[in-house]
Amino acid sequence: MEKTVSVGLEHGLHANAASAFVHEAGQYKADVYLKKGSSTINAKSILGLMSIVVQKGDDVLLTAEGADEEAAIERLSTFLEGK
């Protein structure tokens, strides 16, 4: 399952928001990935997430595969939208 999300977080995924996002992603059994441009990273990896600078207004592709993929996509896309 996948969803394109426009990042609405005021400061994008800076250190604190990135840490919170990785923590949220870690709550799900599904494998979760975030793609920006040609880079795809494991959304449960803080190092991966910090390597693909995500700023407000960026469009990213959120992908989840596994038992709770729908819940993961729903929650993480809401997080990225800043809601």
PDB file of C-alpha atoms in Angstrom:
ATOM      1  CA  MET A   1       0.000   0.000   0.000  1.00  0.00           C
ATOM      2  CA  GLU A   2       1.309   3.450  -0.791  1.00  0.00           C
ATOM      3  CA  LYS A   3       0.311   7.085  -0.579  1.00  0.00           C
ATOM      4  CA  THR A   4       1.852  10.322  -1.828  1.00  0.00           C
ATOM      5  CA  VAL A   5       1.959  12.906   0.952  1.00  0.00           C
ATOM      6  CA  SER A   6       2.745  16.612   0.867  1.00  0.00           C
ATOM      7  CA  VAL A   7       4.793  17.430   3.978  1.00  0.00           C
ATOM      8  CA  GLY A   8       3.023  20.063   6.059  1.00  0.00           C
ATOM      9  CA  LEU A   9       5.302  20.130   9.083  1.00  0.00           C
ATOM     10  CA  GLU A  10       6.490  23.713   9.613  1.00  0.00           C
ATOM     11  CA  HIS A  11      10.170  22.734   9.773  1.00  0.00           C
ATOM     12  CA  GLY A  12       9.963  19.504   7.787  1.00  0.00           C
ATOM     13  CA  LEU A  13      11.513  16.413   9.331  1.00  0.00           C
ATOM     14  CA  HIS A  14      14.221  18.103  11.389  1.00  0.00           C
ATOM     15  CA  ALA A  15      15.869  16.165  14.237  1.00  0.00           C
ATOM     16  CA  ASN A  16      12.979  16.185  16.729  1.00  0.00           C
ATOM     17  CA  ALA A  17      10.251  15.528  14.174  1.00  0.00           C
ATOM     18  CA  ALA A  18      12.376  12.846  12.488  1.00  0.00           C
ATOM     19  CA  SER A  19      12.873  11.080  15.811  1.00  0.00           C
ATOM     20  CA  ALA A  20       9.136  11.212  16.534  1.00  0.00           C
ATOM     21  CA  PHE A  21       8.343   9.928  13.024  1.00  0.00           C
ATOM     22  CA  VAL A  22      10.748   6.979  13.384  1.00  0.00           C
ATOM     23  CA  HIS A  23       9.205   6.186  16.785  1.00  0.00           C
ATOM     24  CA  GLU A  24       5.698   6.206  15.241  1.00  0.00           C
ATOM     25  CA  ALA A  25       6.825   4.005  12.337  1.00  0.00           C
ATOM     26  CA  GLY A  26       8.361   1.569  14.813  1.00  0.00           C
ATOM     27  CA  GLN A  27       4.940   0.966  16.373  1.00  0.00           C
ATOM     28  CA  TYR A  28       3.835  -1.006  13.303  1.00  0.00           C
ATOM     29  CA  LYS A  29       4.711  -4.538  12.226  1.00  0.00           C
ATOM     30  CA  ALA A  30       4.564  -3.526   8.561  1.00  0.00           C
ATOM     31  CA  ASP A  31       7.733  -2.630   6.688  1.00  0.00           C
ATOM     32  CA  VAL A  32       7.511   1.118   6.097  1.00  0.00           C
ATOM     33  CA  TYR A  33       9.480   3.080   3.506  1.00  0.00           C
ATOM     34  CA  LEU A  34       9.693   6.734   2.559  1.00  0.00           C
ATOM     35  CA  LYS A  35      10.726   7.823  -0.929  1.00  0.00           C
ATOM     36  CA  LYS A  36      11.836  11.309  -1.919  1.00  0.00           C
ATOM     37  CA  GLY A  37      13.108  11.757  -5.442  1.00  0.00           C
ATOM     38  CA  SER A  38      15.254   8.759  -6.301  1.00  0.00           C
ATOM     39  CA  SER A  39      16.032   7.894  -2.648  1.00  0.00           C
ATOM     40  CA  THR A  40      14.049   5.297  -0.719  1.00  0.00           C
ATOM     41  CA  ILE A  41      14.738   4.743   2.969  1.00  0.00           C
ATOM     42  CA  ASN A  42      13.449   2.532   5.762  1.00  0.00           C
ATOM     43  CA  ALA A  43      11.136   4.835   7.738  1.00  0.00           C
ATOM     44  CA  LYS A  44      12.140   3.058  10.942  1.00  0.00           C
ATOM     45  CA  SER A  45      15.767   4.205  10.511  1.00  0.00           C
ATOM     46  CA  ILE A  46      16.703   7.620  11.928  1.00  0.00           C
ATOM     47  CA  LEU A  47      19.937   7.627   9.924  1.00  0.00           C
ATOM     48  CA  GLY A  48      18.086   6.866   6.716  1.00  0.00           C
ATOM     49  CA  LEU A  49      15.524   9.550   7.390  1.00  0.00           C
ATOM     50  CA  MET A  50      18.139  12.190   8.182  1.00  0.00           C
ATOM     51  CA  SER A  51      19.961  11.339   4.937  1.00  0.00           C
ATOM     52  CA  ILE A  52      17.085  12.504   2.707  1.00  0.00           C
ATOM     53  CA  VAL A  53      16.391  16.038   3.940  1.00  0.00           C
ATOM     54  CA  VAL A  54      12.581  16.373   3.984  1.00  0.00           C
ATOM     55  CA  GLN A  55      11.264  19.932   4.049  1.00  0.00           C
ATOM     56  CA  LYS A  56       7.840  21.536   4.250  1.00  0.00           C
ATOM     57  CA  GLY A  57       6.095  21.323   0.874  1.00  0.00           C
ATOM     58  CA  ASP A  58       8.051  18.281  -0.326  1.00  0.00           C
ATOM     59  CA  ASP A  59       6.037  15.436  -1.836  1.00  0.00           C
ATOM     60  CA  VAL A  60       7.091  12.034  -0.542  1.00  0.00           C
ATOM     61  CA  LEU A  61       5.847   8.522  -1.233  1.00  0.00           C
ATOM     62  CA  LEU A  62       4.980   6.547   1.886  1.00  0.00           C
ATOM     63  CA  THR A  63       4.864   2.773   1.397  1.00  0.00           C
ATOM     64  CA  ALA A  64       3.894   0.058   3.884  1.00  0.00           C
ATOM     65  CA  GLU A  65       3.806  -3.713   3.445  1.00  0.00           C
ATOM     66  CA  GLY A  66       2.539  -6.066   6.126  1.00  0.00           C
ATOM     67  CA  ALA A  67      -0.234  -6.926   8.532  1.00  0.00           C
ATOM     68  CA  ASP A  68      -1.029  -3.382   9.723  1.00  0.00           C
ATOM     69  CA  GLU A  69      -0.016  -1.490   6.574  1.00  0.00           C
ATOM     70  CA  GLU A  70      -3.279   0.446   6.304  1.00  0.00           C
ATOM     71  CA  ALA A  71      -3.051   1.766   9.863  1.00  0.00           C
ATOM     72  CA  ALA A  72       0.623   2.644   9.346  1.00  0.00           C
ATOM     73  CA  ILE A  73      -0.088   4.620   6.162  1.00  0.00           C
ATOM     74  CA  GLU A  74      -3.012   6.437   7.760  1.00  0.00           C
ATOM     75  CA  ARG A  75      -1.137   7.483  10.913  1.00  0.00           C
ATOM     76  CA  LEU A  76       2.196   8.314   9.293  1.00  0.00           C
ATOM     77  CA  SER A  77       0.647  10.321   6.460  1.00  0.00           C
ATOM     78  CA  THR A  78      -1.308  12.355   9.028  1.00  0.00           C
ATOM     79  CA  PHE A  79       1.952  12.917  10.926  1.00  0.00           C
ATOM     80  CA  LEU A  80       3.756  14.141   7.788  1.00  0.00           C
ATOM     81  CA  GLU A  81       0.861  16.431   6.858  1.00  0.00           C
ATOM     82  CA  GLY A  82       1.280  18.115  10.245  1.00  0.00           C
ATOM     83  CA  LYS A  83      -2.223  17.312  11.472  1.00  0.00           C
TER      84      LYS A  83
END
